[in-house]
């Protein structure tokens, strides 16, 4: 039986729950969990002031319920276990996550999986800006793990990403893969301007029907059927991301760049048949 947290707060002030993770709760009593300190703005309060808590924490599963769009840092730095969120959730979901799994049956705000190291985050809705990215001033963003967004996402997806996989089932905003070091980002819908700007290595798969214009510092290399793309697409499908099955047999146009940086990055477009 999972630990159930039902949000009953009514406030426009941000609520921060950093540190409340499946690996922390697993050996705690319900009264210990109720006394866990969270932030309501700049004021510390016990968790029970905003949440009704029930169930059994020992199996490392947490079920969060309610409108959590103003609740931030859910799952931040978690190392194991499962979090299931039934509704929208705020910023920094799974930030610096080191393991485990987060499922969101709703939308998530910005910084999903920021500087994530391992694990899986699956948002069955839309996400904000900077999915899998670095925090401002950090040298590296996401360094491992998988982030799946069924819907749309905002700007700078995978900014300064080092390793890992991000897949956006819908559309993405501007500057996907900005300053990307390595890793993989796939976008299955439309994409905004300047994808791959400053990327050094890594792969962007931009599979929407209207490919964005590339910066002049990218060069066409070839048209081919990379087996690694087929493998990644099969993995994404197995993890529950819906995608166009015809992509598994498609050809792709490969571009190298960004030549103003190291220039070993790859951007893939679905090849348009003549």
Short mmCIF file of C-alpha atoms in Angstrom, two decimals:
data_model
loop_
_atom_site.label_atom_id
_atom_site.label_comp_id
_atom_site.label_asym_id
_atom_site.label_seq_id
_atom_site.Cartn_x
_atom_site.Cartn_y
_atom_site.Cartn_z
CA UNK A 1 0.00 0.00 0.00
CA UNK A 2 1.40 3.41 -1.00
CA UNK A 3 1.74 6.50 1.11
CA UNK A 4 -1.04 8.86 0.06
CA UNK A 5 -0.61 12.63 0.26
CA UNK A 6 -3.73 14.66 -0.47
CA UNK A 7 -3.08 18.38 -0.90
CA UNK A 8 -5.64 20.66 0.75
CA UNK A 9 -3.68 23.91 0.79
CA UNK A 10 -5.38 27.04 -0.52
CA UNK A 11 -2.67 29.59 -1.16
CA UNK A 12 -1.03 31.53 -3.98
CA UNK A 13 2.31 31.43 -2.12
CA UNK A 14 4.71 28.73 -3.36
CA UNK A 15 4.95 25.52 -1.35
CA UNK A 16 8.31 23.67 -1.43
CA UNK A 17 8.64 20.02 -0.42
CA UNK A 18 12.31 19.34 -1.22
CA UNK A 19 13.64 16.28 0.59
CA UNK A 20 10.31 14.47 0.93
CA UNK A 21 11.18 11.41 -1.16
CA UNK A 22 10.33 7.68 -1.20
CA UNK A 23 13.77 6.79 0.13
CA UNK A 24 13.34 9.20 3.07
CA UNK A 25 9.83 8.09 4.10
CA UNK A 26 10.33 4.31 3.87
CA UNK A 27 11.39 3.81 7.52
CA UNK A 28 9.40 6.68 9.06
CA UNK A 29 6.11 6.59 10.96
CA UNK A 30 3.10 8.57 9.75
CA UNK A 31 3.56 11.00 12.63
CA UNK A 32 7.21 11.55 11.60
CA UNK A 33 6.09 12.27 8.05
CA UNK A 34 3.36 14.64 9.22
CA UNK A 35 6.02 16.64 11.10
CA UNK A 36 8.34 16.88 8.07
CA UNK A 37 9.09 20.58 7.53
CA UNK A 38 8.18 22.18 4.22
CA UNK A 39 8.33 25.80 3.12
CA UNK A 40 5.27 27.96 2.60
CA UNK A 41 6.94 30.98 1.08
CA UNK A 42 9.80 31.72 3.51
CA UNK A 43 8.00 30.14 6.47
CA UNK A 44 8.61 26.58 7.67
CA UNK A 45 5.49 24.57 8.47
CA UNK A 46 4.78 20.86 9.12
CA UNK A 47 3.69 18.82 6.11
CA UNK A 48 0.35 18.01 7.79
CA UNK A 49 -0.65 21.67 7.61
CA UNK A 50 -1.00 21.37 3.82
CA UNK A 51 -1.44 17.63 3.25
CA UNK A 52 -3.59 14.79 4.55
CA UNK A 53 -1.34 11.76 4.98
CA UNK A 54 -2.39 8.10 5.03
CA UNK A 55 -1.18 4.67 3.98
CA UNK A 56 2.05 2.74 4.33
CA UNK A 57 5.41 4.30 3.37
CA UNK A 58 7.47 1.10 3.60
CA UNK A 59 7.16 0.10 -0.07
CA UNK A 60 8.71 3.39 -1.25
CA UNK A 61 5.69 4.46 -3.26
CA UNK A 62 4.09 7.90 -2.89
CA UNK A 63 0.76 8.93 -4.41
CA UNK A 64 0.24 12.69 -4.55
CA UNK A 65 -3.27 14.02 -5.19
CA UNK A 66 -4.77 17.45 -5.76
CA UNK A 67 -3.86 20.60 -7.63
CA UNK A 68 -0.11 20.66 -7.01
CA UNK A 69 0.68 23.36 -9.58
CA UNK A 70 1.95 25.60 -6.77
CA UNK A 71 3.90 22.79 -5.07
CA UNK A 72 7.55 22.64 -6.13
CA UNK A 73 10.56 20.29 -5.85
CA UNK A 74 8.47 17.09 -5.73
CA UNK A 75 10.88 14.16 -6.04
CA UNK A 76 13.97 16.36 -6.00
CA UNK A 77 17.14 14.34 -5.28
CA UNK A 78 15.22 11.07 -4.86
CA UNK A 79 17.38 7.96 -5.21
CA UNK A 80 14.83 5.12 -5.40
CA UNK A 81 11.14 4.25 -5.24
CA UNK A 82 8.11 5.55 -7.10
CA UNK A 83 6.15 8.80 -7.13
CA UNK A 84 2.73 8.96 -8.82
CA UNK A 85 1.16 12.41 -9.17
CA UNK A 86 -2.55 12.61 -9.97
CA UNK A 87 -2.95 16.15 -11.26
CA UNK A 88 -0.72 19.09 -12.19
CA UNK A 89 2.58 19.74 -10.41
CA UNK A 90 4.89 22.73 -10.01
CA UNK A 91 8.51 23.49 -10.85
CA UNK A 92 11.68 21.42 -10.34
CA UNK A 93 9.98 18.01 -10.54
CA UNK A 94 12.69 15.35 -10.11
CA UNK A 95 15.46 17.94 -9.93
CA UNK A 96 18.87 16.25 -9.44
CA UNK A 97 17.08 12.90 -9.32
CA UNK A 98 19.46 9.96 -8.78
CA UNK A 99 17.11 7.00 -9.31
CA UNK A 100 13.55 5.74 -9.14
CA UNK A 101 10.51 6.66 -11.19
CA UNK A 102 8.08 9.59 -11.33
CA UNK A 103 4.76 9.42 -13.21
CA UNK A 104 2.62 12.55 -13.62
CA UNK A 105 -1.00 12.26 -14.79
CA UNK A 106 -1.22 15.96 -15.58
CA UNK A 107 0.98 18.90 -16.54
CA UNK A 108 4.30 19.95 -15.01
CA UNK A 109 5.89 23.39 -14.87
CA UNK A 110 9.49 24.33 -15.63
CA UNK A 111 12.77 22.58 -14.86
CA UNK A 112 11.47 18.99 -15.06
CA UNK A 113 14.46 16.72 -14.38
CA UNK A 114 16.91 19.62 -14.16
CA UNK A 115 20.44 18.21 -13.64
CA UNK A 116 18.94 14.72 -13.36
CA UNK A 117 21.45 11.86 -13.00
CA UNK A 118 19.43 8.62 -13.24
CA UNK A 119 15.86 7.33 -13.20
CA UNK A 120 12.69 7.90 -15.22
CA UNK A 121 10.26 10.82 -15.33
CA UNK A 122 7.11 10.48 -17.45
CA UNK A 123 4.76 13.47 -17.69
CA UNK A 124 1.47 12.44 -19.31
CA UNK A 125 0.70 16.05 -20.20
CA UNK A 126 2.63 19.24 -21.00
CA UNK A 127 5.81 20.60 -19.42
CA UNK A 128 7.33 24.06 -19.07
CA UNK A 129 10.73 25.42 -20.06
CA UNK A 130 14.17 23.87 -19.46
CA UNK A 131 13.31 20.17 -19.29
CA UNK A 132 16.48 18.20 -18.50
CA UNK A 133 18.53 21.38 -18.39
CA UNK A 134 21.17 22.92 -16.17
CA UNK A 135 20.49 25.59 -13.62
CA UNK A 136 21.87 29.01 -14.52
CA UNK A 137 25.60 29.07 -13.87
CA UNK A 138 26.00 25.27 -13.78
CA UNK A 139 28.40 23.61 -16.20
CA UNK A 140 26.23 20.57 -16.94
CA UNK A 141 22.54 19.79 -17.13
CA UNK A 142 21.07 16.31 -17.22
CA UNK A 143 23.78 13.62 -16.96
CA UNK A 144 21.66 10.46 -17.19
CA UNK A 145 18.19 8.97 -17.03
CA UNK A 146 15.10 9.35 -19.20
CA UNK A 147 12.47 12.09 -19.40
CA UNK A 148 9.27 11.54 -21.42
CA UNK A 149 6.76 14.32 -22.06
CA UNK A 150 3.60 13.16 -23.85
CA UNK A 151 2.46 16.69 -24.70
CA UNK A 152 4.24 19.95 -25.47
CA UNK A 153 7.26 21.53 -23.76
CA UNK A 154 8.79 25.01 -23.60
CA UNK A 155 12.14 26.56 -24.51
CA UNK A 156 15.74 25.33 -24.01
CA UNK A 157 14.96 21.64 -23.67
CA UNK A 158 18.21 19.82 -22.81
CA UNK A 159 20.22 23.00 -22.26
CA UNK A 160 23.85 22.00 -21.50
CA UNK A 161 22.75 18.36 -21.35
CA UNK A 162 25.63 15.88 -20.85
CA UNK A 163 23.98 12.43 -21.07
CA UNK A 164 20.54 10.83 -21.02
CA UNK A 165 17.41 10.86 -23.15
CA UNK A 166 14.59 13.40 -23.45
CA UNK A 167 11.58 12.74 -25.68
CA UNK A 168 8.83 15.29 -26.36
CA UNK A 169 5.72 13.73 -27.89
CA UNK A 170 4.25 17.08 -28.94
CA UNK A 171 5.87 20.38 -29.86
CA UNK A 172 8.87 22.13 -28.28
CA UNK A 173 9.81 25.80 -28.03
CA UNK A 174 12.94 27.64 -29.09
CA UNK A 175 16.59 26.57 -28.75
CA UNK A 176 16.18 22.85 -28.19
CA UNK A 177 19.60 21.45 -27.23
CA UNK A 178 21.14 24.87 -26.55
CA UNK A 179 24.84 24.42 -25.64
CA UNK A 180 24.29 20.65 -25.55
CA UNK A 181 27.42 18.67 -24.55
CA UNK A 182 26.08 15.18 -25.37
CA UNK A 183 22.95 13.05 -24.94
CA UNK A 184 19.80 12.65 -27.02
CA UNK A 185 16.67 14.79 -27.46
CA UNK A 186 13.80 13.70 -29.71
CA UNK A 187 10.89 16.03 -30.58
CA UNK A 188 7.98 14.47 -32.46
CA UNK A 189 5.99 17.66 -33.10
CA UNK A 190 6.84 21.17 -34.22
CA UNK A 191 10.03 22.84 -33.01
CA UNK A 192 10.92 26.51 -32.45
CA UNK A 193 13.87 28.52 -33.71
CA UNK A 194 17.63 27.91 -33.36
CA UNK A 195 17.69 24.20 -32.45
CA UNK A 196 21.16 22.97 -31.50
CA UNK A 197 22.66 26.43 -31.08
CA UNK A 198 26.12 25.99 -29.56
CA UNK A 199 25.84 22.20 -29.33
CA UNK A 200 29.17 20.33 -29.16
CA UNK A 201 28.07 16.71 -29.37
CA UNK A 202 24.84 14.80 -28.96
CA UNK A 203 21.83 14.07 -31.14
CA UNK A 204 18.66 16.06 -31.81
CA UNK A 205 15.91 14.18 -33.61
CA UNK A 206 13.37 16.73 -34.89
CA UNK A 207 10.66 14.59 -36.45
CA UNK A 208 7.78 17.02 -36.92
CA UNK A 209 6.22 17.61 -40.34
CA UNK A 210 7.72 21.10 -40.72
CA UNK A 211 11.44 21.02 -39.87
CA UNK A 212 12.77 24.32 -38.48
CA UNK A 213 15.41 26.30 -40.34
CA UNK A 214 18.87 25.47 -39.08
CA UNK A 215 21.56 27.99 -38.21
CA UNK A 216 24.11 28.49 -41.04
CA UNK A 217 26.74 26.78 -38.87
CA UNK A 218 25.20 23.34 -39.59
CA UNK A 219 26.12 21.27 -42.65
CA UNK A 220 24.23 18.49 -44.44
CA UNK A 221 26.06 15.13 -44.20
CA UNK A 222 23.89 12.32 -45.56
CA UNK A 223 20.51 10.60 -45.80
CA UNK A 224 20.38 7.17 -44.16
CA UNK A 225 18.57 4.77 -41.78
CA UNK A 226 20.46 4.80 -38.46
CA UNK A 227 19.81 1.61 -36.51
CA UNK A 228 20.41 3.42 -33.22
CA UNK A 229 17.40 5.65 -33.92
CA UNK A 230 15.22 2.62 -34.48
CA UNK A 231 16.48 1.14 -31.21
CA UNK A 232 15.73 4.34 -29.26
CA UNK A 233 12.27 4.64 -30.82
CA UNK A 234 11.50 1.04 -29.85
CA UNK A 235 12.66 1.77 -26.29
CA UNK A 236 10.46 4.86 -26.09
CA UNK A 237 7.45 2.91 -27.35
CA UNK A 238 8.09 0.22 -24.73
CA UNK A 239 8.16 2.91 -22.02
CA UNK A 240 4.71 4.12 -23.08
CA UNK A 241 5.41 7.09 -25.34
CA UNK A 242 3.09 7.20 -28.32
CA UNK A 243 4.83 7.78 -31.64
CA UNK A 244 4.35 7.42 -35.37
CA UNK A 245 5.16 3.78 -36.12
CA UNK A 246 6.33 4.66 -39.63
CA UNK A 247 9.37 6.37 -38.09
CA UNK A 248 10.79 2.93 -37.34
CA UNK A 249 11.35 2.36 -41.07
CA UNK A 250 12.00 5.97 -42.12
CA UNK A 251 15.11 7.54 -43.62
CA UNK A 252 16.62 10.63 -42.01
CA UNK A 253 18.61 13.62 -43.20
CA UNK A 254 21.69 14.14 -41.04
CA UNK A 255 23.27 17.55 -40.35
CA UNK A 256 26.46 18.19 -38.36
CA UNK A 257 27.13 21.20 -36.14
CA UNK A 258 27.22 23.55 -34.39
CA UNK A 259 30.44 24.49 -36.19
CA UNK A 260 30.89 27.58 -34.00
CA UNK A 261 31.40 25.09 -31.14
CA UNK A 262 33.04 21.66 -31.41
CA UNK A 263 30.77 20.81 -34.32
CA UNK A 264 30.30 17.09 -33.58
CA UNK A 265 26.59 17.33 -32.86
CA UNK A 266 23.92 15.68 -35.00
CA UNK A 267 20.50 16.94 -36.05
CA UNK A 268 18.17 14.45 -37.75
CA UNK A 269 15.13 15.35 -39.85
CA UNK A 270 12.77 12.81 -41.35
CA UNK A 271 13.66 12.58 -45.04
CA UNK A 272 10.99 14.01 -47.30
CA UNK A 273 10.33 11.61 -50.19
CA UNK A 274 10.59 13.22 -53.63
#
